Structure formats: C-alpha cells, structure tokens
Coordinates of C-alpha atoms and ligand atoms in Angstrom, one line a residue:
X19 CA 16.4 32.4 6.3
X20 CA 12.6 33.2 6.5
X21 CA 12.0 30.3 4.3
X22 CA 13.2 28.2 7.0
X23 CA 11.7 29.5 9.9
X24 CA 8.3 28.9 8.3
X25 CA 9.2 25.3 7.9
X26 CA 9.8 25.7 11.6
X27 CA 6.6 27.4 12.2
X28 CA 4.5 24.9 10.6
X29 CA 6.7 21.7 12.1
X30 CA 5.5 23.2 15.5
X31 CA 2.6 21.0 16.7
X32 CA 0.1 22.0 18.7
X33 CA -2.0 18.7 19.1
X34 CA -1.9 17.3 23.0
X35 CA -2.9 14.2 21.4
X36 CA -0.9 12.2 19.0
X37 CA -2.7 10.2 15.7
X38 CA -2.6 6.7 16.8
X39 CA -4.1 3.3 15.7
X40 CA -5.7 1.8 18.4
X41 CA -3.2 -1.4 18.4
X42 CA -0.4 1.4 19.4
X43 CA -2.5 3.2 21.8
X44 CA -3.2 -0.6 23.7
X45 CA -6.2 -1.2 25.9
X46 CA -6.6 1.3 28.0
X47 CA -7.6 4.6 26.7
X48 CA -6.3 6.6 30.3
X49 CA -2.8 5.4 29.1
X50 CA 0.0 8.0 30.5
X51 CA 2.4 9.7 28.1
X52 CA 5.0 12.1 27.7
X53 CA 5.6 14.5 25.4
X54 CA 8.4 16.0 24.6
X55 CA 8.1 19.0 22.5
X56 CA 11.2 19.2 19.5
X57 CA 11.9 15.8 20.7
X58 CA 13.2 14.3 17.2
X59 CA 13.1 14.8 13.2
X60 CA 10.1 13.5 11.2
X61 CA 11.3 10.5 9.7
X62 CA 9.2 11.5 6.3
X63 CA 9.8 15.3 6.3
X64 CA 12.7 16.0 8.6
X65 CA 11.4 18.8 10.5
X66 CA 11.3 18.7 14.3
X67 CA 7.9 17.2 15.8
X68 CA 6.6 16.6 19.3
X69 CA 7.3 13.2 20.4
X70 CA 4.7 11.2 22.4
X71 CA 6.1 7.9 24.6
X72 CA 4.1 5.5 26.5
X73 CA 3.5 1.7 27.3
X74 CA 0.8 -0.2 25.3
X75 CA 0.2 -2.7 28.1
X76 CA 1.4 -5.0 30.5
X77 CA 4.5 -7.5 28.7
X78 CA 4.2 -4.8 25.6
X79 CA 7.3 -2.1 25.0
X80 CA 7.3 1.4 24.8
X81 CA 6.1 2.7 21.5
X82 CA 7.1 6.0 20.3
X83 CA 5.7 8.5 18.1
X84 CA 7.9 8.4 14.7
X85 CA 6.4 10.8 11.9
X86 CA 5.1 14.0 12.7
X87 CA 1.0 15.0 12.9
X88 CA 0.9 16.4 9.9
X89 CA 3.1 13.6 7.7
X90 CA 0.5 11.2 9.2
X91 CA -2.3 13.8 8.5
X92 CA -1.3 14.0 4.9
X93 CA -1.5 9.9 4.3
X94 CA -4.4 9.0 6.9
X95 CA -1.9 7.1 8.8
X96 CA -1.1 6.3 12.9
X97 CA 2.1 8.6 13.8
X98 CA 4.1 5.6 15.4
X99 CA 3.2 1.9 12.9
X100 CA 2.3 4.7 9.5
X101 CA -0.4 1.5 9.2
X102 CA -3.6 3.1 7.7
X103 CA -6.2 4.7 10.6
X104 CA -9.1 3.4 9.0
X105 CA -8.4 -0.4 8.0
X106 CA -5.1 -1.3 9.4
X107 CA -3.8 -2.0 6.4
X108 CA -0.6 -0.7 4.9
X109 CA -0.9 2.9 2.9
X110 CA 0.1 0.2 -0.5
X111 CA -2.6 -2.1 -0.1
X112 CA -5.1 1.0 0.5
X113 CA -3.8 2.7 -2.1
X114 CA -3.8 -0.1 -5.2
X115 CA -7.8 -1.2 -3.6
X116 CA -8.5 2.8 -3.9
X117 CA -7.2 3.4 -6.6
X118 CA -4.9 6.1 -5.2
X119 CA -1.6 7.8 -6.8
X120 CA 1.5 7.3 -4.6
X121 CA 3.1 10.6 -5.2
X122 CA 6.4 10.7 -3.5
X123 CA 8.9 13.5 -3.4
X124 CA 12.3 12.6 -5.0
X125 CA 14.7 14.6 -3.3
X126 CA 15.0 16.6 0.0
X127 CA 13.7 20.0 -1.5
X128 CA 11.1 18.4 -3.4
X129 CA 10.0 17.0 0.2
X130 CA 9.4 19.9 1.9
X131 CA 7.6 21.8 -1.2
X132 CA 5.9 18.1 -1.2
X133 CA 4.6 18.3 1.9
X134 CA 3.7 22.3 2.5
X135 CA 1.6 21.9 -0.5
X136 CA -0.5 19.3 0.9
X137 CA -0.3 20.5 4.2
X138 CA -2.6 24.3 2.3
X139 CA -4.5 21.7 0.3
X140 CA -5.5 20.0 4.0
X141 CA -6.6 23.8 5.4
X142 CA -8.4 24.5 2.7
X143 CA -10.6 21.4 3.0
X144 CA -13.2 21.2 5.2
X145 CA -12.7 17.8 6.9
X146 CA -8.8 18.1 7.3
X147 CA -8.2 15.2 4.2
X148 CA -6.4 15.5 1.2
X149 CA -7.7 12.5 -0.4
X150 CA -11.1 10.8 -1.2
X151 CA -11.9 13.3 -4.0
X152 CA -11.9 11.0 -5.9
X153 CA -14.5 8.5 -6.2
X154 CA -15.2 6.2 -3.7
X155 CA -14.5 2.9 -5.0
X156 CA -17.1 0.2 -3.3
X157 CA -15.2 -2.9 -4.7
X158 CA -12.0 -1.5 -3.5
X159 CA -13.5 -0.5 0.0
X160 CA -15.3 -4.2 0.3
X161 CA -11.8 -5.7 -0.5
X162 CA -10.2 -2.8 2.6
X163 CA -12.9 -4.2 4.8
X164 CA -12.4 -8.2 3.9
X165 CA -8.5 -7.9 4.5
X166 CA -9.1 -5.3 7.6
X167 CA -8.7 -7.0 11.3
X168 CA -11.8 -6.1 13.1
X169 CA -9.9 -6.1 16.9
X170 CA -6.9 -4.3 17.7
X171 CA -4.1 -6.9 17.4
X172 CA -1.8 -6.1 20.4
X173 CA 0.7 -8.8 19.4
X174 CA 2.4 -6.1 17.4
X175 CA 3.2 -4.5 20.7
X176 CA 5.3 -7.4 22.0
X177 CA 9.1 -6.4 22.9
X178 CA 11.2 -6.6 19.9
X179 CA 13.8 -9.8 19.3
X180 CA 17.2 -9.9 21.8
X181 CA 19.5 -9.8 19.4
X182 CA 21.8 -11.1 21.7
X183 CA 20.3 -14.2 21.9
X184 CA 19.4 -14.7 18.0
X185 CA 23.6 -14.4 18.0
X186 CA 23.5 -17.4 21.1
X187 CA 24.4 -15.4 24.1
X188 CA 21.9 -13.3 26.0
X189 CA 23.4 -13.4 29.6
X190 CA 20.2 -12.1 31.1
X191 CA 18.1 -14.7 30.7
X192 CA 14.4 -14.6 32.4
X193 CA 15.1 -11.0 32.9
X194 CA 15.9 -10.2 29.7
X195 CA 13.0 -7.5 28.1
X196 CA 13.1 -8.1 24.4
X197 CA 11.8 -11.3 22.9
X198 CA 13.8 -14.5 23.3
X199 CA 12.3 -15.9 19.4
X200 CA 14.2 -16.5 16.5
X201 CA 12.9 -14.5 14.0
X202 CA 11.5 -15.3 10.7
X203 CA 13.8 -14.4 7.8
X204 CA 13.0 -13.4 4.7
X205 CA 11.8 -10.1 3.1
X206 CA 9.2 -9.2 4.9
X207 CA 11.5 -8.5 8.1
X208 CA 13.4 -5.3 5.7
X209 CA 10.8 -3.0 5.6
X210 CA 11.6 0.5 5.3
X211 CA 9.6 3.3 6.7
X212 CA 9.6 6.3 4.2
X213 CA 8.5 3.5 1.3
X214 CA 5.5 2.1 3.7
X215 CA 5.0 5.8 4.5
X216 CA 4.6 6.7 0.1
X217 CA 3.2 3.2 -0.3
X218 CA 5.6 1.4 -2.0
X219 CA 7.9 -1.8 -2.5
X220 CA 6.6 -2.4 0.9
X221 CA 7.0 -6.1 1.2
X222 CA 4.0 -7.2 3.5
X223 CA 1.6 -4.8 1.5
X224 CA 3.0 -6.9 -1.8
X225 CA 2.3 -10.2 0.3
X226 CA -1.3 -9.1 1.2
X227 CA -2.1 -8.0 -2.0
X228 CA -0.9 -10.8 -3.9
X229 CA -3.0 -13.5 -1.9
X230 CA -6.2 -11.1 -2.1
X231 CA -5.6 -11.5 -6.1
X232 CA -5.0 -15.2 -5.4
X233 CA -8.2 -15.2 -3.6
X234 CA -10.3 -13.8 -6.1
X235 CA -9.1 -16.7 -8.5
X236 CA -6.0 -13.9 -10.4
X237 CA -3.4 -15.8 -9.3
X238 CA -0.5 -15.2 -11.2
X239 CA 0.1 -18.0 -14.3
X240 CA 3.1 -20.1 -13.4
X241 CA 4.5 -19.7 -16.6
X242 CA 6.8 -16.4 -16.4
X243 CA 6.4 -15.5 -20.0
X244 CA 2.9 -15.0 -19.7
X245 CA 2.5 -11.1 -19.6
X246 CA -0.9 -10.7 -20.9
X247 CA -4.2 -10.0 -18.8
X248 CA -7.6 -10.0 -20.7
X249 CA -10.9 -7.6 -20.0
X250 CA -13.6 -10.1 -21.2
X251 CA -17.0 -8.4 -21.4
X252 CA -16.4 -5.0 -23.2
X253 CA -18.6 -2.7 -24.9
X254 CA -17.2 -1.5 -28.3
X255 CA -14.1 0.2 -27.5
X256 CA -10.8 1.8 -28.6
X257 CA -7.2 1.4 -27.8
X258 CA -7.0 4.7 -26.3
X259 CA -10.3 3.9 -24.5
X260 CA -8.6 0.6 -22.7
X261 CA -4.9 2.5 -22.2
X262 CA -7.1 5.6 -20.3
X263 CA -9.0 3.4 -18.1
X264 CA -5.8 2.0 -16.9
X265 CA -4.4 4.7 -16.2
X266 CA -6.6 5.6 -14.5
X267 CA -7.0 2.8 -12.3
X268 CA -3.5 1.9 -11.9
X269 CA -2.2 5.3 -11.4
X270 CA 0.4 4.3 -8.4
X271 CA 2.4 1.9 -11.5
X272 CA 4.0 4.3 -13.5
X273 CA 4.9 3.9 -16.3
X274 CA 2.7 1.3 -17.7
X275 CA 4.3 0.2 -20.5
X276 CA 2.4 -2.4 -22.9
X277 CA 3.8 -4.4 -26.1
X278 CA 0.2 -4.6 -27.6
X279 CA -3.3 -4.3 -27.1
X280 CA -5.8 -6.4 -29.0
X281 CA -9.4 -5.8 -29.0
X282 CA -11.5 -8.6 -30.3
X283 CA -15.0 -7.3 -30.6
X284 CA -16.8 -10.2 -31.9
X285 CA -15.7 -11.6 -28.1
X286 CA -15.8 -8.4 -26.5
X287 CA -12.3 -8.9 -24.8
X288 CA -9.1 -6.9 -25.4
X289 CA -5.6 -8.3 -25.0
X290 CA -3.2 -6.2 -23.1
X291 CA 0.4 -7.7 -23.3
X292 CA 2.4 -5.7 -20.9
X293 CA 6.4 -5.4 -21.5
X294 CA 7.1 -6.9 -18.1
X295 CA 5.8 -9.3 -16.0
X296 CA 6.5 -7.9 -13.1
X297 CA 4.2 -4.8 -14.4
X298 CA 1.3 -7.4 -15.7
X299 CA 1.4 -8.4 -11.8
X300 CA 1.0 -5.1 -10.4
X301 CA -2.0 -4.2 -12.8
X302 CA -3.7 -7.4 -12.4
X303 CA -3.3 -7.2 -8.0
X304 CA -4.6 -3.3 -8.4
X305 CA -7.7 -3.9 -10.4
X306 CA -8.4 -7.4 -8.9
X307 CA -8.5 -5.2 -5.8
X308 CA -10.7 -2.8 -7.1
X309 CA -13.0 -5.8 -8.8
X310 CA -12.2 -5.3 -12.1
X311 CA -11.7 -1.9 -14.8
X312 CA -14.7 0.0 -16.1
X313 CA -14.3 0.6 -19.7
X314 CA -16.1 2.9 -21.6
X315 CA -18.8 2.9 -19.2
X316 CA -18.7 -0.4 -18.5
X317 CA -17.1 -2.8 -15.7
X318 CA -15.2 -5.5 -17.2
X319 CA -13.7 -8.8 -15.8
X320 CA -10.2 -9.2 -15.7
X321 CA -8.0 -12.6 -16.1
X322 CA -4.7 -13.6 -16.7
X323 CA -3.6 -15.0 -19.8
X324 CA -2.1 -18.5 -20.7
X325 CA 0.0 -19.1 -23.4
X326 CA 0.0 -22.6 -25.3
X327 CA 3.3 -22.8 -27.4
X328 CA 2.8 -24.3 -30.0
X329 CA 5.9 -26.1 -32.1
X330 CA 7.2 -23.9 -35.6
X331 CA 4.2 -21.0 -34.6
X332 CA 4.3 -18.2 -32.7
X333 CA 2.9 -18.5 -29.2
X334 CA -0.7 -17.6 -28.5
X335 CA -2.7 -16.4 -26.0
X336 CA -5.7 -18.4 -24.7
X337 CA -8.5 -17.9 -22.3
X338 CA -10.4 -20.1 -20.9
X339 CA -13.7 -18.9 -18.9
X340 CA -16.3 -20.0 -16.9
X341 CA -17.6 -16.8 -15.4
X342 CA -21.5 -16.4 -16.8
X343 CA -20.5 -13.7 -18.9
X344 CA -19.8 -15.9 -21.2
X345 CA -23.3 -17.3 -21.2
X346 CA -21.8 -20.7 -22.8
X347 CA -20.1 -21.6 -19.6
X348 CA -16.5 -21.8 -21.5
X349 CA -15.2 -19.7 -23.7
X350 CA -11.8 -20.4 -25.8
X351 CA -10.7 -17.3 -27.1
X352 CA -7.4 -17.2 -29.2
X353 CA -5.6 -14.5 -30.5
X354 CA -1.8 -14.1 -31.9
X355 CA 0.4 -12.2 -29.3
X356 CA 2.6 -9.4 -31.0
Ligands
LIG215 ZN1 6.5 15.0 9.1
LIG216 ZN1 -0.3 2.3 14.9
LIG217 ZN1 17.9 -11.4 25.7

C-alpha cells in the first residue's frame, strides 16, 4: 500500500526538539528528556510520532508529548497541553478573537487527506504557518493579549487527583504522588482533546470567552427568548451586505441561521434575529472578541437586544444606548420582530 507508507514517511519526525509551551517545558530550560522514536499514535491524526517525556519540576509530574509535530504545527499549538504557543489560550478562544475557520475533518479518511493537505500548504510557505493570511485582526489580538497570562503558570504541572482518595481510600497516604484534592465538578473537568485540538465545544474556551463578552458589557440578556443582537452605527447597507460580513467574521459557527434582519436607516442599526439562542450567543462572544463587525466599510457596535412584551402585541425589540455614537447619550430604538 504506497499510499500508506507515505503516511508513514511523513509521520516520521525528525525534530530533536518537541513544540512545547513553556508551562510544559517548566523552569529550567536544560530539562532532560527521552524520546522514544514510534513511541505512540497522534491523538489528532493517528499516525505514529516521536514521543518526548520529562519532569516539569520539582513536586510537578511527568508530562508527555500527546500530538504529533506536525498536528501541533498545523494549529500553532504546544505538542503535550494543544494550548495555543503564542497566548496560552485555547485554539477556540484564538480562533473566535481571530476570526479563524475551525475546519475539522469528519471521518478517518477525511483526517488524513485533512492533514497532508495542510501539511504541503505549510512547505510551501515561507515561515512554516498555515494561517495568518488572513488579516490580522488588532481588536481580536488586544483581546488574545488582555486574556493571555504573561508568566508560565506551573500549577498546571501539579500531579493529577488520586482517585483513590476522591473514592475515600488512598492507603498511601504522605507517599501518595497524585493530588490528594477533591476536584471541582462540573463541565469544565470533560474536556476532550481532538475538540480543543479543532477548537470546539471546548468547555473552558466557552467559559473564557463568555466573561470576556461579559466584560466588554455583551453579557447575554437574562431573558432566553431574546435572540436578537443590533449593529448600531451603520453606513447605508443591504441585507446581503450585513449576512456577508458575518460570515465572514463568524466563520467557525456554521451555519448561521437568522429569522430576520431589519435595517433601519434613519437609526443606522440593523436587527439580526437569529433562530437560536444558542447561535445569537456564539455570534455576539466572536465579534465582541473581535470589537465589533465592519460593515460595508465601516466598524459597527454590536449589542444585545431586549425585548419588552407587551400585552395583545407582538413583542418588540428595544435598545437602549449610551455609547457616544448616539450623540444624544440614549437612544430608544424600536422595531417589530418577525
Ligand atoms: Zn498528528
Ligand atoms: Zn503546553
Ligand atoms: Zn492517593
């Protein structure tokens, strides 16, 4: 099977070095390792890898090499915690402030084609990336920075939980090498490589990203049935104009699927009802991360919408704004939701 063997071929690394953050790597840069060539599958693209071993630190436990070079080549990502190399920050959270597509491969076959074709796209470029054709987006890179630990944060390297004495019977007591904690439920403990790896429904990313939007004064209405988000401060525009631009900055939530847009030009705002919350959510995290959308040349502000029910009428939307685009200091804007 030549087809195969070339797989092979390419799986075969020939770095001495593995790509590591620096919490991984620990403190001291003269840190001893060992390698062991063919010494387990990539846990993204299955194919044998060199695995690297060593210990972080004193009262830290052995880390391990997990994905292949090139799988954490291909995303910009340390081999063993797939966090991103340049912030720290999970390859979601990079991704919705960039403004980057999550393209993952859906089944085995798909994976390997996945990966070969970005592995040609990285020789053919000069610096060895795949990514940051596109362009660089300074709000999105300002909010990478804000949310990025400046120091390595070596408390990640700690000894996992005994699970012996979560379950009330570790017999080993003081000599026991994993963590003697109970650990914190709740989602954020189920985290699964391959989605952190393609950047998505990671749990922790969704955490970050949803107090960065809460931050920045988007956080998410109270009131479920509110699925509308508002771009105040448009030039004249279209429909197709406002569906393009988010698109284009939302291109990791696919598909986006909207009941209704509604521009009001006399307000310069547009409406965009999305058919899910959970949708209305993702767009307004991704482009309060990237500081807003640029519509037809122009950046606009983005809000949520409130709704104010009103008895025997449909509900409508309303906005109130004190942002000094609106020059007045408030601005009531009402329009009727489809
Ligand atoms: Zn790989
Ligand atoms: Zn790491
Ligand atoms: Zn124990």
């Amino acid at each position: 099977m030549p087809a195969k063997h070339d797989i092979n071929k390419i799986g075969v690394e020939s770095s001495d070095f593995p790509i590591l953050c620096e919490t991984c790597l620990g403190p001291n840069p003269y840190v001893r390792m060992s390698k062991q060539e063919f010494g387990n599958e990539c846990k993204i693209c299955n194919r044998p890898f060199t695995v690297f071993r060593w210990n972080p630190g004193a009262g830290a436990r052995y880390k391990k090499t997990e994905v292949c070079n090139t799988c954490a080549k291909i995303k910009g990502v340390c081999q063993t915690c797939l966090l991103d190399l340049e912030y720290g920050l999970p390859v979601q959270v990079r991704d919705a402030a960039l403004g980057r597509k999550a393209q993952a491969p859906t089944s085995d076959i798909n994976k390997q084609y996945y990966i070969q074709n970005l592995e040609a796209q990285m020789a053919d470029s000069p610096d060895g990336q795949t990514f940051d054709s596109e362009v660089a987006n300074r709000a999105g890179r300002e909010m990478l920075k804000g949310l990025a630990r400046s120091d390595p944060f070596y408390k990640r390297n700690r000894p996992h939980i005994c699970s012996f004495f979560v379950k009330g019977d570790c017999k080993r007591g003081g000599e026991c090498p994993f963590r003697h904690e109970i650990p914190k439920e709740g989602e954020l403990s189920k985290q699964n490589m391959v989605d952190r790896y393609y950047g998505k429904n990671d749990p922790v990313a969704k955490k970050m990203l949803r107090e960065s939007a809460e931050s920045k004064g988007m956080k998410a209405p109270d009131d479920k049935s509110i699925t509308t988000l508002l771009f105040l401060g448009l030039p004249q525009t279209t429909e197709s104009e406002v569906r393009a631009a988010l698109v284009a900055y939302c291109p990791f939530v696919k598909p986006i699927e909207i009941k209704s847009i509604t521009i009001v030009e006399a307000s310069h705002c547009a409406f965009i009802n999305f058919k899910l919350r959970s949708l209305a959510e993702r767009v307004a995290e991704a482009l309060s991360a990237q500081g807003g959308i640029e519509v037809g040349g122009k950046k606009a502000k983005v809000v949520w919408g409130r709704s104010r029910p009103q008895k025997g009428k449909p509900a409508t939307t309303a906005i109130t704004d004190s942002s000094e685009a609106s020059g007045s200091g408030t601005v009531a804007i009402t329009s009727e939701s489809a």
